Short mmCIF file of C-alpha atoms and ligand atoms in Angstrom, two decimals:
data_model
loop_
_atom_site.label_atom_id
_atom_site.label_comp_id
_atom_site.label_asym_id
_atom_site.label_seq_id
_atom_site.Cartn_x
_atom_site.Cartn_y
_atom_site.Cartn_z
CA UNK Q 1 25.76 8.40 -1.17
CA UNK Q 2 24.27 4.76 0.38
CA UNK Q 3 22.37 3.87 -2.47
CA UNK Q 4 24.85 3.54 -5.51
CA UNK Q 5 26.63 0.09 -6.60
CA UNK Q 6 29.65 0.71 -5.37
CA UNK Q 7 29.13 1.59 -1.58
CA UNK Q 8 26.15 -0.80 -1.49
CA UNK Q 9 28.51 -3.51 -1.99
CA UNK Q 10 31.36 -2.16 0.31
CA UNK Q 11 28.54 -1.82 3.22
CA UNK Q 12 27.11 -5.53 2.16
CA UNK Q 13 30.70 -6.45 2.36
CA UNK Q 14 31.78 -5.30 5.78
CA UNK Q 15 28.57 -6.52 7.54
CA UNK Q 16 29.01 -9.45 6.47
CA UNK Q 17 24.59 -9.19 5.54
CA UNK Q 18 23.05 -11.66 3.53
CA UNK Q 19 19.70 -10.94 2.20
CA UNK Q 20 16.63 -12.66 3.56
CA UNK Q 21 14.13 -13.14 0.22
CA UNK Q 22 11.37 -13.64 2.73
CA UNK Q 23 11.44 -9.86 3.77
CA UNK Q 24 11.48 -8.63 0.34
CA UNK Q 25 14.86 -7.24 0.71
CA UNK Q 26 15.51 -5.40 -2.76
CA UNK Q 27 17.92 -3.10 -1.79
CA UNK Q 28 18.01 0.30 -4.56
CA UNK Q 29 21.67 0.96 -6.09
CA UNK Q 30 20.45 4.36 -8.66
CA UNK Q 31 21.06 7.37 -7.21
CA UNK Q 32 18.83 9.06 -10.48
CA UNK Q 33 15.81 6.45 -8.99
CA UNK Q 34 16.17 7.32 -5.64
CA UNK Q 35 16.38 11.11 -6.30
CA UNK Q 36 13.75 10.64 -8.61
CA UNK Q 37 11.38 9.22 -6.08
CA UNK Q 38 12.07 11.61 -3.70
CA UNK Q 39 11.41 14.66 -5.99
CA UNK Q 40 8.13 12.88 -6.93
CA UNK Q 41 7.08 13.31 -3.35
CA UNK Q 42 7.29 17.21 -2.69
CA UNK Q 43 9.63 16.99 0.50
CA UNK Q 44 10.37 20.50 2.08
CA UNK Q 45 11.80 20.93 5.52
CA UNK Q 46 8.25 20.97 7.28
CA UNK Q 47 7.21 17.73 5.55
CA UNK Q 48 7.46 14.66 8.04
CA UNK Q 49 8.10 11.42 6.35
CA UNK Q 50 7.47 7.88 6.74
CA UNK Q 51 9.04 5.30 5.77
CA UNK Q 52 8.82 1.31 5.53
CA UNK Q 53 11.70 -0.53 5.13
CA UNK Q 54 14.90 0.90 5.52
CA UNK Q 55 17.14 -1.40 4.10
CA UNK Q 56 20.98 -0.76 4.23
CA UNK Q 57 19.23 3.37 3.86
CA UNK Q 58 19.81 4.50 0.58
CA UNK Q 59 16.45 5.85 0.37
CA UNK Q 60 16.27 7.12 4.25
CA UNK Q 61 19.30 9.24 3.05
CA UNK Q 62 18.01 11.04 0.30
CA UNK Q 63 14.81 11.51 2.67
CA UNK Q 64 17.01 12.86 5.09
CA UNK Q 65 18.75 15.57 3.07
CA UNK Q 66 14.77 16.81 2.26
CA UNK Q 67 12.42 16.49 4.93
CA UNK Q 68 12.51 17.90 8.50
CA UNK Q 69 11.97 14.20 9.98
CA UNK Q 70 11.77 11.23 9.28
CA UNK Q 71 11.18 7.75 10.79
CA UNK Q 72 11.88 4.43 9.12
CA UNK Q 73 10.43 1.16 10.48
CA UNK Q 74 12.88 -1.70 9.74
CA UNK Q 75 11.63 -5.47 10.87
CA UNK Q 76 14.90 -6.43 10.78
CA UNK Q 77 16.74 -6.10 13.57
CA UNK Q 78 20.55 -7.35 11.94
CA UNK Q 79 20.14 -3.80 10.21
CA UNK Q 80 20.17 -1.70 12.81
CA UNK Q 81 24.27 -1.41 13.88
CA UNK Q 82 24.59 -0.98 9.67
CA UNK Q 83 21.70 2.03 9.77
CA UNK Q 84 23.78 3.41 12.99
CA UNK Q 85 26.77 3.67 10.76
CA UNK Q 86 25.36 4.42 7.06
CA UNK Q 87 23.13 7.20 8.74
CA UNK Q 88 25.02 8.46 11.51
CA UNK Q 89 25.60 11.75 10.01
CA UNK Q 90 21.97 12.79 10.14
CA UNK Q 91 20.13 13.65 13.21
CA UNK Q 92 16.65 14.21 11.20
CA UNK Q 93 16.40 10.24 11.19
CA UNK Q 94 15.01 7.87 13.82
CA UNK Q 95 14.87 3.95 13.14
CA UNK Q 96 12.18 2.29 14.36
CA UNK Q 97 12.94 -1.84 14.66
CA UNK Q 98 8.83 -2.60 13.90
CA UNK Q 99 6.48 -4.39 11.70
CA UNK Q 100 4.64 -2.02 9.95
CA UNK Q 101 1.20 -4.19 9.66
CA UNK Q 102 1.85 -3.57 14.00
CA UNK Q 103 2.30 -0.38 14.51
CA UNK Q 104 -0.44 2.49 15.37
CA UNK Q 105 0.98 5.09 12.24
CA UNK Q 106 -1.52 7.60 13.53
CA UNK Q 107 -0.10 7.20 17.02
CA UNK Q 108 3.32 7.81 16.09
CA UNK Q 109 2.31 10.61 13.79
CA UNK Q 110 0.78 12.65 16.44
CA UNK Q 111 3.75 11.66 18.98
CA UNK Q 112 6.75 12.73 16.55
CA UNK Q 113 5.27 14.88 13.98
CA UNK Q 114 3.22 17.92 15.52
CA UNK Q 115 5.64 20.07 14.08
CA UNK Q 116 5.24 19.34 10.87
CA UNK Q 117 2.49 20.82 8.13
CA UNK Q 118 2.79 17.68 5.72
CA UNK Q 119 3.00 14.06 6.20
CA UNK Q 120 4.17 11.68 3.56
CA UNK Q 121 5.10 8.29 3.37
CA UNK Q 122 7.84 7.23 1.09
CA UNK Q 123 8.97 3.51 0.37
CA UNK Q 124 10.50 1.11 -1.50
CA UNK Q 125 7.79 -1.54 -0.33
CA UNK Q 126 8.64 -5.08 0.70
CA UNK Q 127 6.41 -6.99 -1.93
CA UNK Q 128 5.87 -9.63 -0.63
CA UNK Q 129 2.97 -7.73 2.04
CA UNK Q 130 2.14 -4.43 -0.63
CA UNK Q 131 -1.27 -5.47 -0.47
CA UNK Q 132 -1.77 -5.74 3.85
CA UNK Q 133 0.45 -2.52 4.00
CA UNK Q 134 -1.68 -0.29 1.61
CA UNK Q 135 -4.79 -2.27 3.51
CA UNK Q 136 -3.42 -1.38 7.12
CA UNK Q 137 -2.45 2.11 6.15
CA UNK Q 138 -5.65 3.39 4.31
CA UNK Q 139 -8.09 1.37 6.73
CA UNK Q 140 -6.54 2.60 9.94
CA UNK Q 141 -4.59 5.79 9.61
CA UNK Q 142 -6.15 9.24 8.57
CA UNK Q 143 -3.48 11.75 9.46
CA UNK Q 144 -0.98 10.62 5.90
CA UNK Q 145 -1.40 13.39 4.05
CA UNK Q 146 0.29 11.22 0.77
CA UNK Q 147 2.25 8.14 -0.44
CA UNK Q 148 5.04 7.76 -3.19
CA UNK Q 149 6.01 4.01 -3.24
CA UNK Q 150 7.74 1.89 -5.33
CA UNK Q 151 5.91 -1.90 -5.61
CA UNK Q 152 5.77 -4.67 -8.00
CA UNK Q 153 4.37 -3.33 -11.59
CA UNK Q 154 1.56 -5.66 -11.10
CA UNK Q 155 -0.33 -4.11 -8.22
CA UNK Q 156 0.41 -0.79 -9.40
CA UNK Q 157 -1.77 -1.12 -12.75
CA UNK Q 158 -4.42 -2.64 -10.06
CA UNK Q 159 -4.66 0.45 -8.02
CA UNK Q 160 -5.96 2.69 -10.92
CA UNK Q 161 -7.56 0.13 -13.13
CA UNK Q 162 -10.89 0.87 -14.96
CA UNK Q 163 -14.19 -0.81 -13.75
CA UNK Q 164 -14.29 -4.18 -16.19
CA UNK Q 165 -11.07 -4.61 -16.91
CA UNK Q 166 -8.78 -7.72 -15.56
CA UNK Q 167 -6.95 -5.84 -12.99
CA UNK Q 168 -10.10 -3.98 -11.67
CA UNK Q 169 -10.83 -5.94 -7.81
CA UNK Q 170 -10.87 -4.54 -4.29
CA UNK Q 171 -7.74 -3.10 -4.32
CA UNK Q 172 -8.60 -0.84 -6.99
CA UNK Q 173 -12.29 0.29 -4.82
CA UNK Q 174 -9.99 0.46 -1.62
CA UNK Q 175 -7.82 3.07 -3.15
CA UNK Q 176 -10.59 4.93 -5.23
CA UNK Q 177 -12.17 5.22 -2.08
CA UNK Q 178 -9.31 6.78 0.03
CA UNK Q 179 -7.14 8.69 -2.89
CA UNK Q 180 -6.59 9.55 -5.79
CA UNK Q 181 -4.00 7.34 -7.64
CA UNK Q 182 -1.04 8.50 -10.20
CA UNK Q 183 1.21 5.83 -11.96
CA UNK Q 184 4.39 7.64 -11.94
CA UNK Q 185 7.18 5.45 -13.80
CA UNK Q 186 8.24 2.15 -14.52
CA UNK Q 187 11.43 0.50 -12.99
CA UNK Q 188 13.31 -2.31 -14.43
CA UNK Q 189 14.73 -4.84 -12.45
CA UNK Q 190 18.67 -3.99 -12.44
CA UNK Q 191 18.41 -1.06 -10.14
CA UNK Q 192 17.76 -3.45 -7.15
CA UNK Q 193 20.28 -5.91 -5.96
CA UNK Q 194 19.49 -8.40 -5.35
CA UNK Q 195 17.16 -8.08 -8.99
CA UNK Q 196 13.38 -9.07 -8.20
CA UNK Q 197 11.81 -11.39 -10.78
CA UNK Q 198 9.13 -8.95 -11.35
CA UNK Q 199 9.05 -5.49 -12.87
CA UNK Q 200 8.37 -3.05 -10.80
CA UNK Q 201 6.87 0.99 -11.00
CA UNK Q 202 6.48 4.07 -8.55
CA UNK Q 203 2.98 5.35 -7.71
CA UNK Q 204 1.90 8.10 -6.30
CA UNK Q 205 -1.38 7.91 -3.83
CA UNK Q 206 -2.67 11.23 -2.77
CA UNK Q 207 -4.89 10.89 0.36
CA UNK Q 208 -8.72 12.40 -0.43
CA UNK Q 209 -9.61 15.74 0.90
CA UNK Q 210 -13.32 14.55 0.41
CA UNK Q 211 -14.98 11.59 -0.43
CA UNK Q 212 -17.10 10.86 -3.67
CA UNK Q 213 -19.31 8.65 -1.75
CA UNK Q 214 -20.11 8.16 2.13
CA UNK Q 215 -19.47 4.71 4.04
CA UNK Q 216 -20.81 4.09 7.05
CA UNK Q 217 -18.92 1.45 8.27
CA UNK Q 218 -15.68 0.78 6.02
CA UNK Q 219 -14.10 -2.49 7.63
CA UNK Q 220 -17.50 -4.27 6.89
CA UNK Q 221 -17.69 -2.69 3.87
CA UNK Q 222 -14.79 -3.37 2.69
CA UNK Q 223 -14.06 -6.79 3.88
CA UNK Q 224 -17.92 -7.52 2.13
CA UNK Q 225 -16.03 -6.20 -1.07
CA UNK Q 226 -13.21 -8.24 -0.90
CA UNK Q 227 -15.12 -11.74 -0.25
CA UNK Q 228 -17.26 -10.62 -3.49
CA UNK Q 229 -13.99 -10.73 -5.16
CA UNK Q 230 -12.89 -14.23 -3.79
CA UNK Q 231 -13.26 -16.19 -6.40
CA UNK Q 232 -12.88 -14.01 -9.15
CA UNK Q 233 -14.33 -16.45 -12.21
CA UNK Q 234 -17.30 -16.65 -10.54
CA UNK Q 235 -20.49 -14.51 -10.81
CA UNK Q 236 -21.87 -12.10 -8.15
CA UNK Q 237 -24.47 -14.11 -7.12
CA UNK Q 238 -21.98 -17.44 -6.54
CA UNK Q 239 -19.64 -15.03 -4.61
CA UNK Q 240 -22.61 -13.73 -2.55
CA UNK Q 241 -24.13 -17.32 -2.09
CA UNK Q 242 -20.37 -18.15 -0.70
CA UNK Q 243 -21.26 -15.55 1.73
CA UNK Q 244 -24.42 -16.08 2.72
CA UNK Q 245 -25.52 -19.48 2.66
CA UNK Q 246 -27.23 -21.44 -0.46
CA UNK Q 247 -29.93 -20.84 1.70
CA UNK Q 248 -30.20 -17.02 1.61
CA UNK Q 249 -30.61 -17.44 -2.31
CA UNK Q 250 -33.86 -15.90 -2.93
CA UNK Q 251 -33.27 -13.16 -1.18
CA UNK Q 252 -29.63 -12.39 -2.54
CA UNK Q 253 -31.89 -12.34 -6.44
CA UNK Q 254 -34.44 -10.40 -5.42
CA UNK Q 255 -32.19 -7.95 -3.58
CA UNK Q 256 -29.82 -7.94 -6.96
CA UNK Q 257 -33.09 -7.59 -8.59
CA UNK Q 258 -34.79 -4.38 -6.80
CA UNK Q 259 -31.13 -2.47 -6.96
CA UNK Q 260 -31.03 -3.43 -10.94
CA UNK Q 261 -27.90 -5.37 -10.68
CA UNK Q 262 -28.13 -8.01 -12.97
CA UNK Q 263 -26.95 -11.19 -10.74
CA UNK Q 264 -24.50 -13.29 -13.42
CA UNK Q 265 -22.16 -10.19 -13.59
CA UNK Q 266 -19.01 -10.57 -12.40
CA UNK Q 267 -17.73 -8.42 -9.62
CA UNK Q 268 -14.97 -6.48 -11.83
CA UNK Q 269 -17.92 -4.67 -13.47
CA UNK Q 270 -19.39 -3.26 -10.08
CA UNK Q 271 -18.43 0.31 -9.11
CA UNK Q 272 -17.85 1.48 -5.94
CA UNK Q 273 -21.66 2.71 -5.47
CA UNK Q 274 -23.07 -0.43 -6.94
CA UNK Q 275 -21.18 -2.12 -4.23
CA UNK Q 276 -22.61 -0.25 -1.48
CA UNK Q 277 -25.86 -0.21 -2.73
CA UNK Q 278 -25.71 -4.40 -2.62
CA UNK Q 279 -24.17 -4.11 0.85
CA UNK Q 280 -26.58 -1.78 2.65
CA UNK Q 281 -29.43 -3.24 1.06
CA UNK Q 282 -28.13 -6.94 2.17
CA UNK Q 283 -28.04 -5.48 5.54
CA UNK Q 284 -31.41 -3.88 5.72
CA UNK Q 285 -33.19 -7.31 4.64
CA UNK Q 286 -30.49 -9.35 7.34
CA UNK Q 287 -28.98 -11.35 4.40
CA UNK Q 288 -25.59 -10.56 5.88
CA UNK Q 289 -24.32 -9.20 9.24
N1 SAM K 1 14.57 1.20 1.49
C1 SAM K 1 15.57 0.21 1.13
C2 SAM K 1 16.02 0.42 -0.31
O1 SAM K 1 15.24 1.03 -1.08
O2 SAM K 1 17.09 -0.02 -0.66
C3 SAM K 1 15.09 -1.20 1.34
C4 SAM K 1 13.84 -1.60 0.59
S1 SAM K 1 13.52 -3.33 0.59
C5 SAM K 1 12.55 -3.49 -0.87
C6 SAM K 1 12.24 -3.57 1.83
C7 SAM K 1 12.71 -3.45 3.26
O3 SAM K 1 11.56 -3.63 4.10
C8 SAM K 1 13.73 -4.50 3.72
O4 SAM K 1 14.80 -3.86 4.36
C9 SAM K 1 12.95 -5.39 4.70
O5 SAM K 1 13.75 -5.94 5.73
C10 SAM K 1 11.90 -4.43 5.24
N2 SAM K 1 10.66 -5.05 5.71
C11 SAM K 1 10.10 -6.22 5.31
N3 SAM K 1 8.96 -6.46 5.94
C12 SAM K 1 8.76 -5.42 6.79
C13 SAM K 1 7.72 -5.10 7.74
N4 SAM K 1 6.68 -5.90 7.92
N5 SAM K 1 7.86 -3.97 8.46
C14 SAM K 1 8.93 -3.14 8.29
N6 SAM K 1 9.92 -3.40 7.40
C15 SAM K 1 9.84 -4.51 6.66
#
């Protein structure tokens, strides 16, 4: 097994690899973590699976052993004659040297997975991008039918957070929008090596069969709730003014007014459908575009 101490070091060792901080490398040495993860994901041998970031792949293995495919996009390339060893016993596994925030997951979905009845994507996220990856993923891919991923223990208490409380923002509307969000388990920090400075915890994300509320046009929608969040010890109304124009502040009260939003709240106490009540009705009167 890749992802134990031992043979982590030994690989580490005969590559000669140093690890770049600036691509989040936090390579996992616990076998009981990795199977852990794995099991939390419901793998059988028609499930296709994604993953980001396969490291030296400790967790591509386990993935392997489960699933009936798998691809693995790794942004570094110095990886790649290490993965050709570490993996080279399983022909289920196909490395793809990418960005993720670049790549069409839909696209490659439908290219290398039509065989397969369930999609999931399973990672040990870089942290440094778990925001833009759950962003790029939910925004632009449909055909992912779930997520298990492991990210810093901060974001995770974001993604299911109550309306009103401090880590409530436009993460947490993002994913109530798209899924339905499980905090699985905490992590500590001496499973990885090298050891992040933060804690971290395994979520699992399942993808929405239905939606509790209909969005016409998500990107604007979204990207309208995320600028209401930009400066966060602010009120609504300042946050809306930001985006409008001091000049549009009339109608930005009397639009707060009509939809019974009371203007000095803060945006953490919004819910989703107070949100796009604001936003449609700031369209309609041509407050925003
Ligand atoms: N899966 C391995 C494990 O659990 O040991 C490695 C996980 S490590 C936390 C994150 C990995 O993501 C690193 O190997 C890093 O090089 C890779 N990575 C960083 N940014 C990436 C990106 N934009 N696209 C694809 N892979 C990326």
């Amino acid at each position: 097994m890749i992802g134990t101490s031992k043979k982590t070091f030994q690989i580490l060792k005969k590559y000669n690899f140093n690890f770049k901080k600036s691509l989040g490398q936090n390579f996992l040495i616990d076998s009981n973590i990795l199977n852990k993860i794995v099991n939390s994901a419901s793998i059988d041998k028609d499930t296709g699976v994604i993953e980001i970031g396969s490291g030296i792949g400790s967790l591509t293995e386990v993935l392997a052993k489960s699933a009936k495919e798998v691809i693995s996009f790794e942004i570094d390339g110095r990886l790649l004659p290490i993965l050709a060893d570490t993996l080279a016993a399983y022909d289920n596994v196909e490395i793809i040297n990418k960005d993720i925030l670049k790549v069409d997951v839909d696209k490659i979905i439908k290219e290398k997975f039509s065989t397969c009845s369930k999609i999931m994507l399973v990672a040990n996220l870089p942290y440094y991008i778990t925001t833009p990856i759950l962003t790029h993923l939910l925004e632009n891919t449909s055909l992912i039918d779930g997520y298990v991923v492991m990210m810093q223990k901060e974001v995770a208490n974001r993604l299911n957070a109550k309306v009103g409380t401090k880590d409530y923002n436009s993460l947490t509307i993002l994913l109530n929008y798209y899924t339905d969000v499980e905090y699985l388990f905490t992590v500590p920090k001496k499973v990885f090596v090298p050891a992040p400075n933060v804690e971290s915890a395994v979520v699992k994300i399942m993808t929405k069969k239905e939606k509790d509320i209909y969005i016409a046009d998500t990107e604007e929608f979204f990207n309208f709730v995320r600028n209401c969040f930009a400066q966060r010890r602010k009120t609504l109304m300042n946050n809306l003014i930001a985006i409008s124009g001091k000049d549009k502040k009339e109608s930005l009260l009397s639009a707060c007014q009509s939809l019974g939003i009371e203007p000095s709240r803060r945006s953490e106490t919004l819910t989703i459908f107070e949100f796009n009540k604001l936003h449609t009705d700031l369209k309609n009167r041509e407050v925003i575009k």
